[in-house]
XYZ file of C-alpha atoms in Angstrom:
221
model
C 6.505 -19.206 -25.549
C 5.644 -18.607 -29.209
C 3.275 -21.599 -29.171
C 1.535 -20.285 -26.089
C 1.154 -16.819 -27.617
C -0.290 -18.261 -30.840
C -2.667 -20.430 -28.864
C -3.941 -17.458 -26.841
C -4.305 -15.362 -29.940
C -6.578 -18.051 -31.376
C -8.906 -18.114 -28.404
C -12.296 -16.531 -28.978
C -14.753 -14.795 -26.697
C -14.724 -15.220 -22.925
C -12.407 -18.230 -23.046
C -9.309 -16.065 -23.430
C -10.226 -13.959 -20.385
C -10.971 -17.168 -18.442
C -7.476 -18.458 -19.185
C -5.966 -15.222 -17.910
C -8.028 -15.346 -14.721
C -7.200 -19.025 -14.051
C -3.480 -18.415 -14.634
C -3.531 -15.580 -12.085
C -5.338 -17.820 -9.649
C -2.969 -20.787 -10.114
C 0.031 -18.606 -9.359
C -1.201 -18.261 -5.770
C -2.122 -21.913 -5.352
C 1.021 -23.277 -7.063
C 3.699 -20.501 -6.920
C 6.137 -22.099 -9.428
C 3.486 -21.598 -12.150
C 4.630 -18.759 -14.443
C 1.477 -16.658 -14.025
C 3.231 -13.403 -14.889
C 4.225 -14.792 -18.268
C 0.619 -15.452 -19.116
C -0.320 -12.022 -17.753
C 2.208 -10.435 -20.091
C 0.638 -12.316 -22.949
C -2.730 -10.870 -21.927
C -1.341 -7.358 -21.858
C 0.302 -7.912 -25.248
C -2.941 -9.226 -26.736
C -4.843 -6.263 -25.368
C -2.378 -3.962 -27.042
C -2.133 -5.727 -30.363
C -4.741 -8.437 -30.937
C -8.090 -6.901 -30.045
C -8.449 -8.198 -26.508
C -10.363 -5.729 -24.333
C -8.078 -3.869 -21.991
C -10.897 -3.716 -19.405
C -11.544 -7.443 -19.827
C -7.867 -8.259 -19.405
C -7.635 -6.018 -16.342
C -10.675 -7.561 -14.675
C -9.603 -11.131 -15.516
C -6.120 -10.671 -14.122
C -7.261 -8.787 -11.026
C -10.137 -11.116 -10.242
C -7.938 -14.223 -10.641
C -5.344 -12.679 -8.326
C -7.893 -11.875 -5.626
C -9.453 -15.370 -5.755
C -6.014 -17.001 -5.668
C -4.948 -14.822 -2.780
C -8.065 -15.731 -0.831
C -7.310 -19.389 -1.428
C -3.800 -18.961 -0.032
C -5.241 -17.013 2.907
C -7.641 -19.856 3.546
C -4.773 -22.319 3.597
C -3.012 -20.163 6.174
C -6.157 -20.092 8.322
C -6.481 -23.857 8.025
C -2.824 -24.322 8.957
C -3.059 -22.007 11.950
C -6.149 -23.765 13.330
C -4.388 -27.159 13.263
C -1.052 -26.350 14.891
C -1.195 -29.426 17.115
C -1.478 -31.681 14.042
C 1.337 -30.155 12.012
C 3.853 -32.636 10.545
C 7.083 -33.216 12.436
C 9.258 -30.715 10.581
C 6.829 -27.899 11.484
C 6.814 -28.969 15.151
C 10.449 -27.926 15.670
C 10.924 -25.060 18.119
C 12.861 -22.988 15.581
C 10.040 -23.338 13.024
C 7.363 -22.505 15.581
C 9.299 -19.396 16.668
C 9.551 -18.316 13.025
C 5.863 -18.810 12.458
C 5.024 -16.857 15.638
C 7.157 -13.970 14.326
C 5.254 -14.135 11.036
C 1.954 -13.924 12.901
C 3.140 -10.993 15.014
C 4.397 -9.033 11.946
C 1.152 -9.620 10.017
C -0.924 -8.640 13.053
C 0.943 -5.328 13.070
C 1.596 -4.631 9.368
C -0.407 -7.187 7.457
C -2.208 -4.552 5.378
C 1.086 -3.184 4.032
C 2.417 -6.631 3.223
C -0.674 -7.469 1.166
C -0.574 -4.037 -0.535
C 2.977 -4.799 -1.683
C 2.476 -8.481 -2.518
C 1.778 -8.132 -6.262
C 5.038 -6.209 -6.762
C 7.189 -9.078 -5.388
C 7.464 -11.938 -7.878
C 7.637 -15.558 -6.550
C 6.661 -14.476 -3.016
C 3.026 -13.359 -3.459
C 1.297 -16.492 -2.204
C 3.347 -16.551 0.999
C 2.046 -13.133 2.001
C -1.521 -14.421 1.951
C -0.537 -17.606 3.855
C 0.966 -15.325 6.490
C -2.191 -13.254 6.571
C -4.189 -16.456 7.179
C -1.854 -17.544 9.996
C -2.450 -14.142 11.615
C -6.237 -14.453 11.164
C -6.505 -11.265 9.159
C -10.150 -10.482 8.327
C -11.295 -11.629 4.873
C -12.481 -8.126 4.001
C -9.040 -6.710 4.615
C -7.449 -9.480 2.589
C -9.739 -8.851 -0.376
C -9.342 -5.077 -0.222
C -5.577 -4.847 0.136
C -4.902 -7.821 -2.140
C -7.306 -6.438 -4.720
C -5.781 -2.946 -4.516
C -2.262 -4.369 -5.036
C -3.397 -6.476 -8.027
C -5.328 -3.570 -9.581
C -2.412 -1.170 -9.396
C 0.036 -3.772 -10.702
C -2.199 -4.817 -13.598
C -2.931 -1.203 -14.452
C 0.791 -0.502 -14.635
C 1.337 -3.606 -16.804
C -1.333 -2.523 -19.213
C 0.034 1.012 -19.372
C 3.531 -0.261 -20.187
C 2.115 -2.763 -22.652
C 0.245 -0.091 -24.642
C 3.310 2.201 -24.510
C 5.543 -0.534 -25.971
C 2.959 -1.784 -28.423
C 3.747 -4.894 -30.536
C 7.260 -5.509 -29.181
C 6.510 -8.420 -26.816
C 10.193 -9.285 -26.475
C 10.864 -5.821 -25.043
C 7.943 -6.105 -22.649
C 9.264 -9.459 -21.475
C 12.805 -8.116 -21.074
C 11.577 -5.134 -19.007
C 9.657 -7.507 -16.717
C 12.683 -9.810 -16.385
C 14.821 -6.838 -15.389
C 12.225 -5.685 -12.874
C 12.046 -9.180 -11.374
C 15.818 -9.279 -10.940
C 15.862 -5.942 -9.190
C 12.851 -6.755 -6.981
C 14.264 -10.167 -5.904
C 17.651 -8.561 -5.321
C 16.119 -5.986 -2.984
C 14.278 -8.763 -1.156
C 17.535 -10.694 -0.776
C 19.263 -7.615 0.613
C 16.424 -7.059 3.080
C 16.691 -10.671 4.223
C 20.469 -10.431 4.668
C 20.086 -7.170 6.598
C 17.470 -8.786 8.807
C 19.712 -11.761 9.525
C 22.695 -9.548 10.298
C 20.546 -7.455 12.623
C 19.270 -10.594 14.356
C 22.843 -11.849 14.920
C 23.922 -8.466 16.312
C 20.956 -8.304 18.672
C 21.652 -11.820 19.967
C 25.295 -11.006 20.587
C 24.395 -7.870 22.432
C 21.839 -9.734 24.542
C 24.387 -12.368 25.423
C 26.973 -9.654 26.240
C 24.444 -7.885 28.496
C 23.635 -11.183 30.234
C 27.314 -11.816 30.847
C 27.841 -8.334 32.305
C 24.740 -8.704 34.430
C 25.928 -12.049 35.815
C 29.336 -10.605 36.574
C 27.778 -7.639 38.349
C 25.465 -9.826 40.420
C 28.445 -11.910 41.608
C 30.023 -8.738 42.945
C 33.667 -8.299 43.935
C 35.323 -11.079 45.814
C 35.017 -10.746 49.583
C 38.120 -9.802 51.587
C 38.851 -11.585 54.796
C 40.600 -9.712 57.519
């Protein structure tokens, strides 16, 4: 980390902003890439090393929007080629899951994209879902851009408030990530529990309906 910070501090002119933009873009194309770590460096450099806060903001936001559009495009491409999906995607359970994703994004896709930047490690998948649901490109750019702008503005605000203490900035972000992912995990567990309960109720109702349709046994005189 120290080597990366020193390298970025040594960059001159537009190259530093280009690195920030590309790192934000890669995060959506290759989610394991630690884009937020580089973003934190950018915020730190804006607060301590003479980087322009506006330049950092535009680079991070622009890179996020372009990366999100790339992930959306992949989702569109995937949705248009359903008949040629590999075998593991042709399973009925997978297809049902993808249909549910489409339905949810058709109903609430704007809200998902507005929240995407605040959910580490999951951001790219929101845009893939938007592509599967054929969300309009304008909506993707607007809501994805709004999310990135608010997030990056908050990062810069916190960065300038903390100042030169990069370790504290990194620790705050790590704590936020743990809380955010914990809430996502709780939401997933709650959703799974709700699904199991609904299925059991549906089966119980079917059993009762079948029993009622059979009627009482006939009595012979």
